[in-house]
CSV table of C-alpha atoms in Angstrom, one decimal:
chain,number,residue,atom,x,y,z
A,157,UNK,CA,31.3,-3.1,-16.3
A,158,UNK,CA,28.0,-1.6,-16.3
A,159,UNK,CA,28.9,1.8,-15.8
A,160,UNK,CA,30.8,1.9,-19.3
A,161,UNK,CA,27.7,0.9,-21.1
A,162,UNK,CA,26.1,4.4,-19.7
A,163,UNK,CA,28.4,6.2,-22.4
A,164,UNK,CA,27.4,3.9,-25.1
A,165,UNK,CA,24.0,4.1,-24.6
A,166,UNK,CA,23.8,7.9,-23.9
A,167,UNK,CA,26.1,8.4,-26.9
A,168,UNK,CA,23.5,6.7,-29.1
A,169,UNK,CA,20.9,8.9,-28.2
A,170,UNK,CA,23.2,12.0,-28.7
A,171,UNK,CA,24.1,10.8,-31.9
A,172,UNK,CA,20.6,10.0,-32.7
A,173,UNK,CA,19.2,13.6,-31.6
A,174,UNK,CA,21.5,14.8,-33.9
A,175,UNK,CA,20.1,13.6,-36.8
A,176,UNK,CA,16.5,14.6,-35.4
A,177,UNK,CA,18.1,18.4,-35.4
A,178,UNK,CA,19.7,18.1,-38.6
A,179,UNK,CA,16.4,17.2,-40.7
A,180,UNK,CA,14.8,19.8,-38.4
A,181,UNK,CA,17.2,22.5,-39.3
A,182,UNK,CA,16.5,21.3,-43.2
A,183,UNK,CA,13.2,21.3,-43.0
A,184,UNK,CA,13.1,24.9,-41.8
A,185,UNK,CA,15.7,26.2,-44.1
A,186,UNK,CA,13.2,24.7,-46.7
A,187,UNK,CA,9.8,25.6,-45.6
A,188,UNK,CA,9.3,28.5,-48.2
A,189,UNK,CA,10.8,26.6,-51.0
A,190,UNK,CA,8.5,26.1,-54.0
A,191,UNK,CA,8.6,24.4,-57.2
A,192,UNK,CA,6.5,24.2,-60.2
A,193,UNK,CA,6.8,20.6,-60.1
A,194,UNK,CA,4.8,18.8,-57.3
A,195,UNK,CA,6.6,15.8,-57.1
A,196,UNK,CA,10.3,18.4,-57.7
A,197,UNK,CA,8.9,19.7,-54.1
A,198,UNK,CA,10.8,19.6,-50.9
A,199,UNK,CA,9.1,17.5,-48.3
A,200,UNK,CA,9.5,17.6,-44.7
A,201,UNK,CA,11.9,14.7,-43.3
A,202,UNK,CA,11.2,13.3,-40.1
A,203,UNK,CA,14.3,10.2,-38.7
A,204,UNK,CA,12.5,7.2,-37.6
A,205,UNK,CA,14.3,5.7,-33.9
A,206,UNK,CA,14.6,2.2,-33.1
A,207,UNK,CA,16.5,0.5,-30.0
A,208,UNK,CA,19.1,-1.5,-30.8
A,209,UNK,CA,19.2,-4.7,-29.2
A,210,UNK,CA,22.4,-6.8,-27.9
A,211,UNK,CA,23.5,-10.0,-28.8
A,212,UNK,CA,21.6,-12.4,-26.7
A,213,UNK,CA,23.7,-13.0,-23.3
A,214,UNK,CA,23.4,-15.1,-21.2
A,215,UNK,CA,25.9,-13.1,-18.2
A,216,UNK,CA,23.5,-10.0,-19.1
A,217,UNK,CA,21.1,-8.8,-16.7
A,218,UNK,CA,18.5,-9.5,-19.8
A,219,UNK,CA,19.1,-12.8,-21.4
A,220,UNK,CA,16.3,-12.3,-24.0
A,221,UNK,CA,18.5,-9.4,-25.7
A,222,UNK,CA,20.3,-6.4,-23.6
A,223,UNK,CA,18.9,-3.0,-24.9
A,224,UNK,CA,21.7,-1.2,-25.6
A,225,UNK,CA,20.8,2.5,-27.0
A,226,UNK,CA,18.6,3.8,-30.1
A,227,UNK,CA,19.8,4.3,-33.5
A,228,UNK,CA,18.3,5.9,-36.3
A,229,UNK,CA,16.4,3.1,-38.5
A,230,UNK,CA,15.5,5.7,-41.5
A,231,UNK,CA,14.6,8.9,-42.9
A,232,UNK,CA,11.6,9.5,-44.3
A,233,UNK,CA,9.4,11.8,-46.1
A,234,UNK,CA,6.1,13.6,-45.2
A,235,UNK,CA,3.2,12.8,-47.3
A,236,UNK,CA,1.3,15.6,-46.8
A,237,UNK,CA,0.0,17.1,-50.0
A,238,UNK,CA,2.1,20.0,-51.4
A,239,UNK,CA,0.1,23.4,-51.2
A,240,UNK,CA,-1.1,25.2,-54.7
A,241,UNK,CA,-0.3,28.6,-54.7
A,242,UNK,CA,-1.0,30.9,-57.9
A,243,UNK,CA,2.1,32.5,-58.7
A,244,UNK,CA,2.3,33.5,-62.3
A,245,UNK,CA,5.7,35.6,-61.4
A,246,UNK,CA,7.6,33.5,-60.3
A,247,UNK,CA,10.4,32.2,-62.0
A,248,UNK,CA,9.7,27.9,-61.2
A,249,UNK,CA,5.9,28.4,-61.7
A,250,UNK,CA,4.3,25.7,-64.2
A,251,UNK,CA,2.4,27.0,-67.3
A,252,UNK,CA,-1.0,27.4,-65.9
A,253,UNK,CA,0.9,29.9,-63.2
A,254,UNK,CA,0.9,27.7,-59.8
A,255,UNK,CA,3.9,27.2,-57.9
A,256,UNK,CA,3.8,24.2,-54.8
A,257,UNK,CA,4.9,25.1,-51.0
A,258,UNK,CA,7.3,22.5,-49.0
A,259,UNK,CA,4.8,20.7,-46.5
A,260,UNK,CA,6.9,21.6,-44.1
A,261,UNK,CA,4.9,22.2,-41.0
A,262,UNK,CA,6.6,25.2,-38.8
A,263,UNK,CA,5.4,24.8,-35.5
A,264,UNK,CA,5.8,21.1,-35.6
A,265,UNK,CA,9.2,21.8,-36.7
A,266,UNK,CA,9.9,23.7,-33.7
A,267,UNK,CA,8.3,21.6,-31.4
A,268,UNK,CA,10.6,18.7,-32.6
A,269,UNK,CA,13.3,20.8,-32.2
A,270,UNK,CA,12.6,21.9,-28.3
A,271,UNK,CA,11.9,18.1,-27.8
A,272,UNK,CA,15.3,17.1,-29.1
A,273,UNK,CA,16.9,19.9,-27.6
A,274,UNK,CA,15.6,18.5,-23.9
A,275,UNK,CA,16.5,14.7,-25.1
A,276,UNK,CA,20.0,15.8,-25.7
A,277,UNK,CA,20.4,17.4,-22.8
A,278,UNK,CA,19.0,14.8,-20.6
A,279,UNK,CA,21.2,12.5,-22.4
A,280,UNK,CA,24.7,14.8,-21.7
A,281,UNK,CA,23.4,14.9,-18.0
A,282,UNK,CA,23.3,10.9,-17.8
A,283,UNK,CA,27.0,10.7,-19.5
A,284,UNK,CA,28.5,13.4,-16.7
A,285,UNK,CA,26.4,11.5,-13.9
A,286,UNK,CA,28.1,8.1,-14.8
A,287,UNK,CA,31.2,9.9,-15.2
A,288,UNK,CA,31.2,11.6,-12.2
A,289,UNK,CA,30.2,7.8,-10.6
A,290,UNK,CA,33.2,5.8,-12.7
A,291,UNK,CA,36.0,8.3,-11.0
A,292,UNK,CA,34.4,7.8,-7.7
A,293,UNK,CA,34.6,4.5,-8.2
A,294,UNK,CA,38.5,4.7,-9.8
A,295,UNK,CA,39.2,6.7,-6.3
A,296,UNK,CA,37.9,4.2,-4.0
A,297,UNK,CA,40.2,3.6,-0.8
A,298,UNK,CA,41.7,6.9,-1.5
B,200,UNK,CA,38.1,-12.6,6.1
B,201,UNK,CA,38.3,-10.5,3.2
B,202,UNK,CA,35.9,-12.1,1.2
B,203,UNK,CA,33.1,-10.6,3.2
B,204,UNK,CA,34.9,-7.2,4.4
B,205,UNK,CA,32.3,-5.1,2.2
B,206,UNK,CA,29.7,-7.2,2.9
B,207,UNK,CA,26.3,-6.6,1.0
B,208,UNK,CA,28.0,-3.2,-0.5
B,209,UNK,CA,29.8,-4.6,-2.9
B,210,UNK,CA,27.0,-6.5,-4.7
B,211,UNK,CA,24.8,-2.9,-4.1
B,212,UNK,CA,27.4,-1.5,-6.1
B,213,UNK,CA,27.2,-3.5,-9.4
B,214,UNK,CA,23.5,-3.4,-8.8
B,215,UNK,CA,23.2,0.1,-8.6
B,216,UNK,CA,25.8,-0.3,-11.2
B,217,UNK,CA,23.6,-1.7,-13.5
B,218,UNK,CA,20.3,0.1,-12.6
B,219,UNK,CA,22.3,3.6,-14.0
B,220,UNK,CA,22.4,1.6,-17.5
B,221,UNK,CA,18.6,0.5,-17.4
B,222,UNK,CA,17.5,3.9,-16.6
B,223,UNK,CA,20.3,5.7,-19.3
B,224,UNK,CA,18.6,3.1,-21.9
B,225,UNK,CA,14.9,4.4,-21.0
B,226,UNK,CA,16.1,7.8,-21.1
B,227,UNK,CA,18.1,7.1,-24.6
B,228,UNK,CA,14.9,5.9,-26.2
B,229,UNK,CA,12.3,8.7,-24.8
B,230,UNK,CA,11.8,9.1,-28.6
B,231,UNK,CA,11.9,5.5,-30.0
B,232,UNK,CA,8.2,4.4,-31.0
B,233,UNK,CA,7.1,1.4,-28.8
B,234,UNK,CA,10.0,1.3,-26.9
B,235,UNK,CA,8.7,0.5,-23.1
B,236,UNK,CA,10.5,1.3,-20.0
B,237,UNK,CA,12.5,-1.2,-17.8
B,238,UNK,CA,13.3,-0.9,-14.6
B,239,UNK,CA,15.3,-3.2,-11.9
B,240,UNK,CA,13.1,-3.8,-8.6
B,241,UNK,CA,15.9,-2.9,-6.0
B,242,UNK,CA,14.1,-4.5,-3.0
B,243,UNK,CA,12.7,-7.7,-4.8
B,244,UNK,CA,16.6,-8.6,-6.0
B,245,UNK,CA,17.7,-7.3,-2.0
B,246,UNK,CA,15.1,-10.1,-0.6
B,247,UNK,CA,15.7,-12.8,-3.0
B,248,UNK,CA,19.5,-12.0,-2.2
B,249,UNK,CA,18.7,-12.7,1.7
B,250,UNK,CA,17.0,-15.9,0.9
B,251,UNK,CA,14.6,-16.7,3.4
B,252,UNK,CA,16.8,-14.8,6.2
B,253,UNK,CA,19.1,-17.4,7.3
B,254,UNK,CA,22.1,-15.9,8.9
B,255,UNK,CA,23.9,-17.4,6.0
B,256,UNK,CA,25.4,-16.2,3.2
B,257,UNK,CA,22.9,-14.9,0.7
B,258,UNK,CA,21.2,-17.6,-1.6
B,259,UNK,CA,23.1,-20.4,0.2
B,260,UNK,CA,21.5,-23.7,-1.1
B,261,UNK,CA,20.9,-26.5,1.5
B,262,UNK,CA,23.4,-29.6,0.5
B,263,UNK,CA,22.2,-32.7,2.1
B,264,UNK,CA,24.4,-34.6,-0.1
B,265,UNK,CA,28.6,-33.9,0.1
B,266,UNK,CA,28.0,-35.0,-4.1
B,267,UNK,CA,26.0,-31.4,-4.3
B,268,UNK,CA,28.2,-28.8,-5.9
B,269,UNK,CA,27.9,-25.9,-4.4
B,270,UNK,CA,26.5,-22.7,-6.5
B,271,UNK,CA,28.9,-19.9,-7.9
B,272,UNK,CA,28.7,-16.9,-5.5
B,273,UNK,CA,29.8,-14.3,-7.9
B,274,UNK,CA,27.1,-12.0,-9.3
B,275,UNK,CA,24.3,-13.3,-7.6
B,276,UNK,CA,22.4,-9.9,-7.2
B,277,UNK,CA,21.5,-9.6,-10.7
B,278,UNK,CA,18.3,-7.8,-11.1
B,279,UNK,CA,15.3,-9.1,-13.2
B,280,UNK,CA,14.2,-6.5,-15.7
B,281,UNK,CA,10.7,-5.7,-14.9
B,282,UNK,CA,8.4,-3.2,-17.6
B,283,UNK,CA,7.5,-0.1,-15.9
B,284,UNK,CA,3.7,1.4,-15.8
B,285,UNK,CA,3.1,4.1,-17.1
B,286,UNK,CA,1.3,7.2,-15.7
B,287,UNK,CA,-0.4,8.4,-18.5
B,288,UNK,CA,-0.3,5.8,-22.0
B,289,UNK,CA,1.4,7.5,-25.0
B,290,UNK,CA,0.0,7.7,-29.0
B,291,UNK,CA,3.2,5.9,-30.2
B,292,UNK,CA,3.5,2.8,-27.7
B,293,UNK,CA,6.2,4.5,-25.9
B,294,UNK,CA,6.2,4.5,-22.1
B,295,UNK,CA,9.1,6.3,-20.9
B,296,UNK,CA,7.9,9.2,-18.3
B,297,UNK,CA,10.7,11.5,-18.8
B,298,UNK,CA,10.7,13.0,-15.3
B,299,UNK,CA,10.1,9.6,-13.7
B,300,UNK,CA,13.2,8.5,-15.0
B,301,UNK,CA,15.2,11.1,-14.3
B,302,UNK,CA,13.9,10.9,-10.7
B,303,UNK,CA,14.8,7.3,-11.0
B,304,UNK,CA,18.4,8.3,-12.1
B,305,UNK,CA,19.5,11.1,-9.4
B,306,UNK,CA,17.9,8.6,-6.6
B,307,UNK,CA,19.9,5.7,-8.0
B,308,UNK,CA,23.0,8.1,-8.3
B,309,UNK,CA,22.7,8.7,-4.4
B,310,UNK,CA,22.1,5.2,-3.6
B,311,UNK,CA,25.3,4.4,-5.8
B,312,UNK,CA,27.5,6.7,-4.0
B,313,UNK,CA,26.1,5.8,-0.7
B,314,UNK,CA,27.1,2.1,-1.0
B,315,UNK,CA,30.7,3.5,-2.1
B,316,UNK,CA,31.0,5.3,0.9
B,317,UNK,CA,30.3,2.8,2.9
B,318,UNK,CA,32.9,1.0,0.8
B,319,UNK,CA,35.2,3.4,1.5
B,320,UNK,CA,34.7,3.8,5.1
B,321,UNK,CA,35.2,-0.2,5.6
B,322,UNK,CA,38.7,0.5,3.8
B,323,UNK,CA,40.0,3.1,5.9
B,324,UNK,CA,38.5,1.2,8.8
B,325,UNK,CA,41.0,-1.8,7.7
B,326,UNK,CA,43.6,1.1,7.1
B,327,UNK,CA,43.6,2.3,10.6
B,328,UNK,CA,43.9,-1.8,12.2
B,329,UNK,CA,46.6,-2.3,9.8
B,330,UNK,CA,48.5,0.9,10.8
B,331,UNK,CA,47.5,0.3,14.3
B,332,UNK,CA,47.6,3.9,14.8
């Protein structure tokens, strides 16, 4: 039953979302953190999505592979160069006095976030909508 | 009698069934990299359904041989995926329109509930002969 597959498929992209907010929310908690270190630095995570393909099928309306939701295929790390900052107070700065900034980039943080935001809520709306269609469906002759 | 009561609703149904899980998939993977849209082309799958609008049942096959087996009549409306064009290309190879889909989605939502009223209204039709009242 196609219907069923809705949840599946939404649920994937909730669960991939998620993730999206979860680095997002690190990477803000962690935009002022420094380290005297530039390779000890925090840098920005960003999950990399990938659709997940079904088992070929030949009853499927797709015989060359159903598409059956997204998944999250990695994490990985911006390469943006580290800021240098002279700091000779702080506590983590190296001896010559510089301390390195996250690369995490704010506004693009944000924007990611919004984006997931509107993903995830597109995704609930598809879930209640098939939902909604599957009890219709339960009731029919009723 | 009963094997046609519902007539060409039934099949609407699963098709409209499995349009909601095409357009759910796009919408899923608005994010994924590369990921292009699909779509089922309702009144391509409707025509090829009619066949060449013989008063027959849909996709009948001519037989002009009593060895010819004739074809399974089960899900016969099953829609060929078909890529969707985008309005405007994206950076990433990705070319799910957000709002087209979700326009796709209500629309296909209406149509789906449509063909189950119809549904219905065929049942309680065949209610009210049965009851005879």
């Amino acid at each position: 039953m196609s219907l069923f597959s809705v949840f599946n498929i939404a649920g994937s992209a909730l669960n991939a979302q998620t993730i999206r907010l979860n680095t997002t929310a690190s990477n803000l908690a962690n935009s002022e953190s420094v380290d005297g270190d530039a390779s000890k630095v925090y840098r920005a995570r960003h999950p990399v999505f990938q659709t997940m393909m079904d088992s070929p099928d030949a009853s499927s309306a797709d015989p060359d592979g159903a598409v059956a939701g997204v998944r999250v295929l990695g994490v990985v790390q911006s390469t943006t160069e580290p800021v240098k900052r002279y700091d000779p107070n702080n506590p983590v700065a190296n001896k010559d006095g510089y301390v390195y900034m996250s690369n995490v980039n704010a506004i693009e943080e944000m924007t990611n976030m919004i984006s997931a935001n509107r993903s995830f809520a597109t995704n609930v709306e598809a879930i209640n909508t098939a939902r909604d269609l599957l009890l219709k469906t339960i009731a029919m002759g009723h | 009698m009963f094997d046609n009561v519902f007539g060409i609703h039934e099949q609407a149904l699963l098709l409209h069934g499995q349009r909601l899980s095409v357009l759910a998939n796009n919408m899923a993977n608005a994010d994924t990299p590369g990921y292009k849209a699909r779509d089922i082309d309702f009144t391509e799958v409707l025509a090829s359904a009619n066949g060449a609008g013989n008063g027959d049942a849909p996709l009948a096959l001519s037989t002009t041989s009593p060895a010819h087996i004739a074809p399974a009549t089960g899900d016969f409306m099953t829609g060929d995926l078909k890529y969707r064009n985008p309005y405007q290309a994206s950076l990433d190879g990705n070319t799910v329109e957000m709002a087209v889909e979700q326009a796709a989605f209500s629309e296909n939502n209406v149509r789906y509930q449509a063909s189950l009223g119809f549904i219905n209204s065929q049942i309680s039709e065949l209610q009210f002969v049965i009851a005879g009242q």
